[in-house]
Amino acid sequence: MNIPILTKIFKARDKPSDYYSGSNYTFLFGGTTSGKIVNEFTAMQTTAVYSCVRILSEALASLPLNVYRYSQGGKERVYDHPLYHILHDEPNSEMTSFVFRETLMSHLLIWGNAYAQIIRDGAGRVVALYPLLPNKMEVGRDKNGEIFYIYSRNSDENPNFKDYGTVILRKQDVLHIPGLGFDGLVGYSPIAMAKNAVGMTLACEEYGASFFANGANPGGVLEHPGVLKDPKKVRDSWNEVYRGTNNAHKVAVLEEGMKYQQIGIPPEEAQFLETRKFQINEIARLYRIPPHMVGDLEKSSFSNIEQQSLEFVKYTLDPWVIRWEQALQRSLLLPREKTEYFIKLNVDGLLRGDYQSRMNGYSIARQNGWLSANDIREMEDMNPIPDEEGGNLYLINGNMTKLKDAGAFANTANAPDTQIQQKGSDA
């Protein structure tokens, strides 16, 4: 029934020439087939959504974030660049780098977009970053085709805005990290797109809570052989004594030949627990989170849980990392800096195996000459060995040689004997 409306909206967005009204996609939130109202706030009341958002937000916020310069030998970390302190330590005077990234990542996972106001100095260099709420942001395009941002301020979340109302921001004053979308400019909210799955999760939780609130017993009827003068009084009297978890398992006393007839379906017969478990996996599937990370260890064991954790980094976290890196470089680096510097989130720490596996890998790398002792110590967060003590030496085993040189040592060693034999034969 809603297909024509959605088709009209999507067609209006196919030509991004004028205005992106409602870029927070409020029209996709709301009622669901389960009867529950789903929005960004009710969704976070489910443990599955909250866990997935928290896992991804904290994982990305905990990664080392640094500014690098391209060098002839590869790359080098730049500590004196103005962006280094902002990204690595304090984006603004009120937040740490972890809190800032955690906040923006949660916006991205709930609303599908993350915004931050960029404060620049007179030379155009970034001096601070302040988060902006996605549900108050709209994206517009002027007559020259330039994108601008419209922020509706009705609260005090940003200290740089003095007045309430509409604030117009230029493209260069906004860090925008879009999620998956159909136009490449504005992302869609995962919660809005999967609101029926989230709504069913809410309905399951409400059913479970109601089940226990009513004494952990399904509904039923009281049968009386005669005619009751005041049925409401009998019902209220029954509920007062037997309803609620505190009154569960009490012995019921029935008078005047009354009988209790159960009419509800027991939860085990309705597979209530299986339904709740499936809905948790459904939300985990939405965010591509391995089930063991949200508490479902049924398919996990000591032999595969490490591999599942590595898959989480490669297939779940890494795409978000690339999305963040490219958005930061596009918005924060000056045009003349983009060919010289780049911004990187380091996931190497999450890809490391257990201690024995790391040591075996380091040993192979050290013996084959592509890691020095200091390279290994840096990855293990240890202080380097002084250069005069050989900390930066690259070593290889002496029993390896090039294929074309195979047998050269033997020929050289036998050369004198061959000459002696030749002289003896001449004599």
Coordinates of C-alpha atoms in Angstrom, one line a residue:
M1 CA 0.0 0.0 0.0
N2 CA 2.9 2.3 0.7
I3 CA 4.8 1.4 -2.5
P4 CA 3.6 4.4 -4.6
I5 CA 4.6 6.9 -1.8
L6 CA 8.1 5.4 -1.4
T7 CA 8.6 5.2 -5.2
K8 CA 7.7 8.9 -5.5
I9 CA 10.3 9.8 -2.8
F10 CA 13.0 7.7 -4.3
K11 CA 12.4 9.1 -7.8
A12 CA 12.6 12.6 -6.4
R13 CA 16.0 11.7 -5.0
D14 CA 17.3 10.2 -8.3
K15 CA 18.2 13.8 -9.5
P16 CA 20.2 15.4 -6.7
S17 CA 19.8 18.9 -8.1
D18 CA 17.8 20.9 -5.6
Y19 CA 17.1 19.7 -2.1
Y20 CA 17.5 16.7 0.1
S21 CA 14.6 17.4 2.5
G22 CA 14.3 15.0 5.3
S23 CA 17.7 13.4 5.0
N24 CA 17.3 11.8 8.4
Y25 CA 14.6 9.6 6.8
T26 CA 12.0 10.2 9.4
F27 CA 9.3 9.0 6.9
L28 CA 10.8 5.5 7.2
F29 CA 10.5 5.3 10.9
G30 CA 7.2 4.7 12.7
G31 CA 4.7 1.8 12.8
T32 CA 5.5 -1.7 11.9
T33 CA 3.6 -4.9 11.1
S34 CA 4.1 -6.1 14.7
G35 CA 2.3 -3.0 15.9
K36 CA 5.3 -1.5 17.7
I37 CA 6.6 2.0 17.0
V38 CA 10.2 2.0 15.9
N39 CA 12.5 5.0 15.9
E40 CA 16.1 5.6 16.8
F41 CA 15.4 5.7 20.5
T42 CA 13.0 2.7 20.9
A43 CA 15.5 0.6 18.9
M44 CA 18.3 1.3 21.3
Q45 CA 16.0 -0.1 24.1
T46 CA 16.5 -3.6 22.7
T47 CA 19.6 -5.4 23.9
A48 CA 20.5 -6.7 20.5
V49 CA 20.6 -3.2 18.8
Y50 CA 22.3 -1.6 21.8
S51 CA 25.0 -4.4 21.8
C52 CA 25.7 -4.2 18.1
V53 CA 26.0 -0.4 18.1
R54 CA 28.2 -0.4 21.2
I55 CA 30.5 -3.1 19.8
L56 CA 31.1 -1.3 16.5
S57 CA 31.3 2.1 18.1
E58 CA 33.8 1.1 20.8
A59 CA 35.9 -1.0 18.4
L60 CA 36.3 1.9 15.9
A61 CA 36.9 4.5 18.7
S62 CA 39.6 2.3 20.3
L63 CA 41.7 2.1 17.1
P64 CA 44.9 4.2 16.9
L65 CA 44.2 7.2 14.6
N66 CA 47.3 8.9 13.2
V67 CA 48.4 11.3 10.4
Y68 CA 51.0 10.0 8.1
R69 CA 53.2 11.5 5.4
Y70 CA 54.2 9.8 2.2
S71 CA 57.9 9.2 2.1
Q72 CA 60.4 7.7 -0.3
G73 CA 60.6 4.6 1.8
G74 CA 56.9 4.2 2.4
K75 CA 55.3 6.3 5.1
E76 CA 56.2 8.1 8.4
R77 CA 54.0 9.3 11.2
V78 CA 53.7 13.1 11.5
Y79 CA 53.4 14.4 15.1
D80 CA 53.7 18.1 14.3
H81 CA 50.7 18.3 11.9
P82 CA 47.8 20.3 13.5
L83 CA 45.4 17.4 12.8
Y84 CA 47.4 14.9 14.8
H85 CA 46.5 16.3 18.2
I86 CA 42.9 16.9 17.1
L87 CA 42.3 13.3 15.8
H88 CA 44.6 11.5 18.2
D89 CA 43.8 13.3 21.5
E90 CA 41.2 16.0 21.6
P91 CA 38.8 17.0 18.8
N92 CA 37.5 19.8 21.0
S93 CA 37.9 21.0 24.5
E94 CA 34.9 18.9 25.8
M95 CA 35.7 15.5 24.3
T96 CA 38.5 12.9 24.0
S97 CA 39.2 11.3 20.6
F98 CA 37.5 8.1 21.9
V99 CA 34.3 9.8 22.9
F100 CA 34.1 11.8 19.7
R101 CA 34.5 8.8 17.4
E102 CA 32.2 6.6 19.5
T103 CA 29.5 9.3 19.3
L104 CA 29.8 9.8 15.6
M105 CA 29.9 6.0 15.0
S106 CA 26.7 5.5 17.0
H107 CA 25.1 8.2 14.8
L108 CA 26.2 6.4 11.7
L109 CA 24.9 3.0 12.9
I110 CA 21.5 4.4 14.0
W111 CA 20.7 7.2 11.5
G112 CA 23.0 6.2 8.7
N113 CA 24.9 9.5 8.7
A114 CA 27.4 11.1 11.0
Y115 CA 28.0 14.9 11.0
A116 CA 30.5 17.1 12.8
Q117 CA 31.1 20.9 12.6
I118 CA 34.6 21.8 11.5
I119 CA 36.1 24.9 13.1
R120 CA 38.9 26.4 11.1
D121 CA 41.4 29.2 11.6
G122 CA 42.2 32.0 9.2
A123 CA 44.4 29.8 7.1
G124 CA 41.8 27.1 6.7
R125 CA 43.4 24.7 9.1
V126 CA 41.2 22.6 11.4
V127 CA 41.3 23.6 15.0
A128 CA 38.3 21.7 16.4
L129 CA 35.5 19.2 15.6
Y130 CA 32.1 19.2 17.2
P131 CA 29.4 16.5 16.7
L132 CA 26.1 17.4 15.1
L133 CA 22.9 15.4 15.6
P134 CA 21.8 13.7 12.3
N135 CA 18.1 14.0 13.0
K136 CA 18.4 17.8 12.9
M137 CA 20.4 17.9 9.7
E138 CA 19.2 18.3 6.1
V139 CA 21.3 18.5 3.0
G140 CA 20.6 21.1 0.3
R141 CA 22.1 22.1 -3.0
D142 CA 22.3 25.7 -4.3
K143 CA 21.7 26.9 -7.8
N144 CA 25.4 26.5 -8.6
G145 CA 25.3 22.8 -7.6
E146 CA 27.2 23.3 -4.4
I147 CA 26.1 21.3 -1.4
F148 CA 25.3 23.0 1.9
Y149 CA 23.9 21.8 5.2
I150 CA 20.9 23.0 7.1
Y151 CA 21.0 22.4 10.9
S152 CA 17.9 23.0 13.1
R153 CA 19.1 24.0 16.6
N154 CA 16.6 23.7 19.4
S155 CA 19.0 22.5 22.2
D156 CA 22.5 23.4 23.5
E157 CA 24.5 20.4 22.2
N158 CA 26.9 22.7 20.3
P159 CA 28.5 25.7 22.0
N160 CA 29.4 27.3 18.7
F161 CA 25.8 28.1 17.8
K162 CA 24.6 31.1 19.8
D163 CA 21.0 31.4 18.5
Y164 CA 18.2 28.9 18.2
G165 CA 16.6 28.1 14.8
T166 CA 18.1 27.3 11.4
V167 CA 21.9 27.4 10.9
I168 CA 23.3 27.2 7.4
L169 CA 26.7 25.5 7.1
R170 CA 29.0 25.4 4.1
K171 CA 30.3 22.1 2.7
Q172 CA 33.9 22.9 4.0
D173 CA 32.5 23.4 7.5
V174 CA 31.0 20.0 7.9
L175 CA 32.5 16.6 8.3
H176 CA 30.0 14.2 6.8
I177 CA 30.4 10.4 6.9
P178 CA 27.5 8.8 5.0
G179 CA 26.5 5.2 5.4
L180 CA 25.0 3.0 2.7
G181 CA 22.7 5.0 0.4
F182 CA 21.4 5.1 -3.2
D183 CA 22.9 8.4 -4.3
G184 CA 26.4 8.4 -2.6
L185 CA 25.6 11.6 -0.7
V186 CA 23.2 10.7 2.1
G187 CA 23.0 7.3 3.8
Y188 CA 20.0 5.4 4.8
S189 CA 19.2 4.5 8.4
P190 CA 19.8 0.8 9.1
I191 CA 17.1 0.9 11.8
A192 CA 14.6 2.5 9.5
M193 CA 15.2 0.0 6.7
A194 CA 14.9 -2.9 9.1
K195 CA 12.2 -1.5 11.3
N196 CA 10.0 -4.6 11.0
A197 CA 12.8 -6.8 12.4
V198 CA 13.4 -4.3 15.2
G199 CA 9.7 -4.0 15.9
M200 CA 9.3 -7.8 16.2
T201 CA 12.2 -7.8 18.7
L202 CA 10.4 -5.1 20.7
A203 CA 7.2 -7.1 20.6
C204 CA 8.9 -10.3 21.8
E205 CA 10.4 -8.5 24.7
E206 CA 7.1 -6.9 25.6
Y207 CA 5.4 -10.3 25.4
G208 CA 8.0 -11.8 27.7
A209 CA 7.7 -9.0 30.2
S210 CA 3.9 -9.3 30.1
F211 CA 4.1 -13.0 30.5
F212 CA 6.0 -12.7 33.8
A213 CA 4.0 -9.7 35.0
N214 CA 0.9 -11.9 34.8
G215 CA 2.3 -14.6 37.1
A216 CA 4.1 -16.5 34.4
N217 CA 0.8 -18.2 33.6
P218 CA -1.1 -17.9 30.3
G219 CA -4.5 -16.3 30.3
G220 CA -7.6 -18.4 31.1
V221 CA -11.3 -18.2 32.1
L222 CA -13.1 -19.0 35.3
E223 CA -16.2 -21.2 34.7
H224 CA -19.1 -20.9 37.1
P225 CA -22.0 -23.4 37.0
G226 CA -24.6 -20.7 37.6
V227 CA -25.1 -17.1 36.9
L228 CA -22.7 -14.5 38.5
K229 CA -24.3 -11.4 39.8
D230 CA -21.0 -9.5 39.8
P231 CA -18.3 -11.1 37.4
K232 CA -16.1 -8.0 37.7
K233 CA -15.7 -8.5 41.5
V234 CA -14.7 -12.2 41.0
R235 CA -12.2 -11.3 38.3
D236 CA -10.6 -8.5 40.4
S237 CA -10.5 -10.8 43.4
W238 CA -8.7 -13.5 41.4
N239 CA -6.2 -11.0 39.9
E240 CA -5.5 -9.5 43.3
V241 CA -4.5 -12.9 44.8
Y242 CA -2.9 -14.7 41.9
R243 CA -1.6 -12.2 39.4
G244 CA 2.1 -11.1 39.3
T245 CA 5.4 -12.9 39.7
N246 CA 5.2 -12.5 43.5
N247 CA 2.0 -14.6 43.5
A248 CA 3.2 -17.3 41.1
H249 CA 2.7 -21.0 42.2
K250 CA 0.2 -20.1 44.9
V251 CA -2.5 -22.6 45.5
A252 CA -5.8 -21.5 44.0
V253 CA -9.0 -21.9 46.0
L254 CA -12.2 -22.1 43.8
E255 CA -15.7 -21.7 45.4
E256 CA -19.2 -22.5 44.3
G257 CA -18.1 -25.2 41.8
M258 CA -16.0 -22.8 39.7
K259 CA -13.4 -24.2 37.4
Y260 CA -10.3 -22.6 35.8
Q261 CA -9.9 -23.3 32.1
Q262 CA -6.6 -22.3 30.5
I263 CA -6.9 -20.9 27.0
G264 CA -3.4 -19.5 26.4
I265 CA -0.6 -21.2 24.5
P266 CA 2.4 -22.1 26.7
P267 CA 5.6 -20.2 25.6
E268 CA 7.5 -23.5 25.1
E269 CA 4.8 -24.6 22.7
A270 CA 4.9 -21.3 20.9
Q271 CA 8.7 -21.5 20.7
F272 CA 8.9 -18.2 22.4
L273 CA 12.6 -18.6 23.4
E274 CA 13.5 -19.7 19.9
T275 CA 11.8 -16.7 18.5
R276 CA 13.6 -14.3 20.8
K277 CA 16.9 -16.0 19.9
F278 CA 16.2 -15.7 16.2
Q279 CA 15.4 -12.0 16.5
I280 CA 18.8 -11.4 18.2
N281 CA 20.5 -13.1 15.3
E282 CA 18.4 -11.1 12.9
I283 CA 19.7 -7.8 14.4
A284 CA 23.3 -9.2 14.5
R285 CA 22.9 -10.0 10.8
L286 CA 21.7 -6.4 10.1
Y287 CA 25.0 -5.1 11.5
R288 CA 27.1 -8.1 10.4
I289 CA 28.2 -8.9 14.0
P290 CA 29.3 -12.5 14.7
P291 CA 26.7 -14.1 17.0
H292 CA 29.2 -14.9 19.7
M293 CA 29.9 -11.2 20.2
V294 CA 26.3 -10.6 21.2
G295 CA 26.2 -13.6 23.6
D296 CA 25.1 -16.5 21.3
L297 CA 27.9 -19.1 21.7
E298 CA 25.9 -22.0 20.2
K299 CA 28.0 -22.1 17.0
S300 CA 31.2 -21.1 18.6
S301 CA 34.0 -23.2 20.1
F302 CA 37.7 -22.9 21.1
S303 CA 38.7 -24.0 17.6
N304 CA 36.8 -21.4 15.6
I305 CA 36.1 -18.4 17.9
E306 CA 39.4 -16.8 17.1
Q307 CA 38.7 -17.1 13.3
Q308 CA 35.3 -15.5 13.8
S309 CA 36.9 -12.6 15.6
L310 CA 39.3 -12.1 12.7
E311 CA 36.4 -12.2 10.3
F312 CA 34.7 -9.5 12.3
V313 CA 37.8 -7.3 11.7
K314 CA 38.1 -8.0 8.0
Y315 CA 34.5 -8.1 6.9
T316 CA 32.6 -6.0 9.4
L317 CA 35.0 -3.4 10.9
D318 CA 37.4 -2.8 7.9
P319 CA 34.7 -1.3 5.6
W320 CA 33.7 1.2 8.3
V321 CA 37.4 2.0 8.8
I322 CA 37.9 2.7 5.1
R323 CA 34.7 4.9 5.1
W324 CA 36.0 6.9 8.0
E325 CA 39.6 7.3 6.6
Q326 CA 38.4 8.6 3.3
A327 CA 35.8 10.9 4.8
L328 CA 38.4 12.4 7.2
Q329 CA 40.9 12.9 4.3
R330 CA 38.4 14.5 2.0
S331 CA 37.0 17.0 4.6
L332 CA 39.9 17.8 6.9
L333 CA 43.1 17.9 4.8
L334 CA 43.7 21.0 2.7
P335 CA 43.7 20.6 -1.1
R336 CA 47.5 21.0 -1.2
E337 CA 48.0 18.5 1.6
K338 CA 46.1 15.6 0.0
T339 CA 49.0 14.5 -2.1
E340 CA 51.5 14.6 0.8
Y341 CA 49.5 13.4 3.9
F342 CA 47.0 10.7 4.7
I343 CA 45.0 9.6 7.7
K344 CA 44.9 6.0 8.9
L345 CA 43.1 3.9 11.5
N346 CA 45.3 1.0 12.5
V347 CA 43.6 -2.3 12.9
D348 CA 46.8 -4.4 13.2
G349 CA 46.3 -4.8 17.0
L350 CA 43.0 -6.5 16.4
L351 CA 44.4 -8.8 13.8
R352 CA 47.1 -10.2 16.1
G353 CA 46.7 -13.8 17.2
D354 CA 47.6 -15.3 20.5
Y355 CA 51.0 -15.0 22.0
Q356 CA 52.5 -18.2 20.6
S357 CA 51.2 -17.5 17.1
R358 CA 52.6 -14.0 17.2
M359 CA 56.0 -15.3 18.3
N360 CA 56.1 -17.9 15.6
G361 CA 55.3 -15.3 13.0
Y362 CA 57.9 -12.9 14.3
S363 CA 60.5 -15.7 14.2
I364 CA 59.8 -16.5 10.6
A365 CA 59.9 -12.8 9.6
R366 CA 63.1 -12.2 11.6
Q367 CA 64.9 -15.2 10.0
N368 CA 63.9 -14.3 6.5
G369 CA 65.1 -10.7 6.8
W370 CA 61.9 -8.6 6.4
L371 CA 61.5 -7.6 10.1
S372 CA 64.2 -6.3 12.4
A373 CA 64.3 -6.6 16.1
N374 CA 63.0 -3.0 16.5
D375 CA 60.2 -3.7 14.0
I376 CA 59.0 -6.5 16.2
R377 CA 59.4 -4.6 19.4
E378 CA 57.3 -1.7 18.0
M379 CA 54.4 -4.0 17.2
E380 CA 54.6 -5.4 20.7
D381 CA 54.7 -1.8 22.1
M382 CA 58.2 -2.1 23.5
N383 CA 61.1 0.4 23.5
P384 CA 63.6 0.0 20.6
I385 CA 67.1 -1.5 20.9
P386 CA 69.8 1.2 20.2
D387 CA 71.0 1.1 16.6
E388 CA 74.6 0.5 17.7
E389 CA 73.4 -2.7 19.4
G390 CA 71.9 -4.0 16.2
G391 CA 68.3 -3.2 16.8
N392 CA 67.7 -2.2 13.2
L393 CA 69.6 -5.0 11.5
Y394 CA 67.9 -7.2 8.9
L395 CA 69.3 -10.8 9.1
I396 CA 68.8 -13.9 7.0
N397 CA 69.9 -17.5 7.4
G398 CA 73.3 -18.2 5.8
N399 CA 72.2 -21.6 4.4
M400 CA 70.1 -19.9 1.6
T401 CA 71.5 -18.8 -1.8
K402 CA 70.3 -18.0 -5.2
L403 CA 69.5 -20.8 -7.6
K404 CA 72.0 -19.7 -10.2
D405 CA 74.8 -19.9 -7.5
A406 CA 74.0 -23.4 -6.5
G407 CA 77.2 -25.5 -6.6
A408 CA 79.5 -22.6 -7.0
F409 CA 81.1 -23.2 -3.6
A410 CA 81.8 -26.8 -4.5
N411 CA 83.5 -25.9 -7.8
T412 CA 85.7 -23.3 -6.2
A413 CA 86.8 -25.7 -3.4
N414 CA 87.7 -28.5 -5.9
A415 CA 89.5 -26.3 -8.3
P416 CA 93.1 -26.9 -6.8
D417 CA 92.7 -30.6 -6.8
T418 CA 91.6 -30.5 -10.4
Q419 CA 94.7 -28.5 -11.3
I420 CA 97.0 -31.0 -9.5
Q421 CA 95.4 -33.9 -11.3
Q422 CA 95.8 -32.2 -14.6
K423 CA 99.5 -31.5 -14.0
G424 CA 100.1 -35.1 -13.0
S425 CA 98.6 -36.4 -16.2
D426 CA 100.7 -34.0 -18.3
A427 CA 103.9 -35.3 -16.6

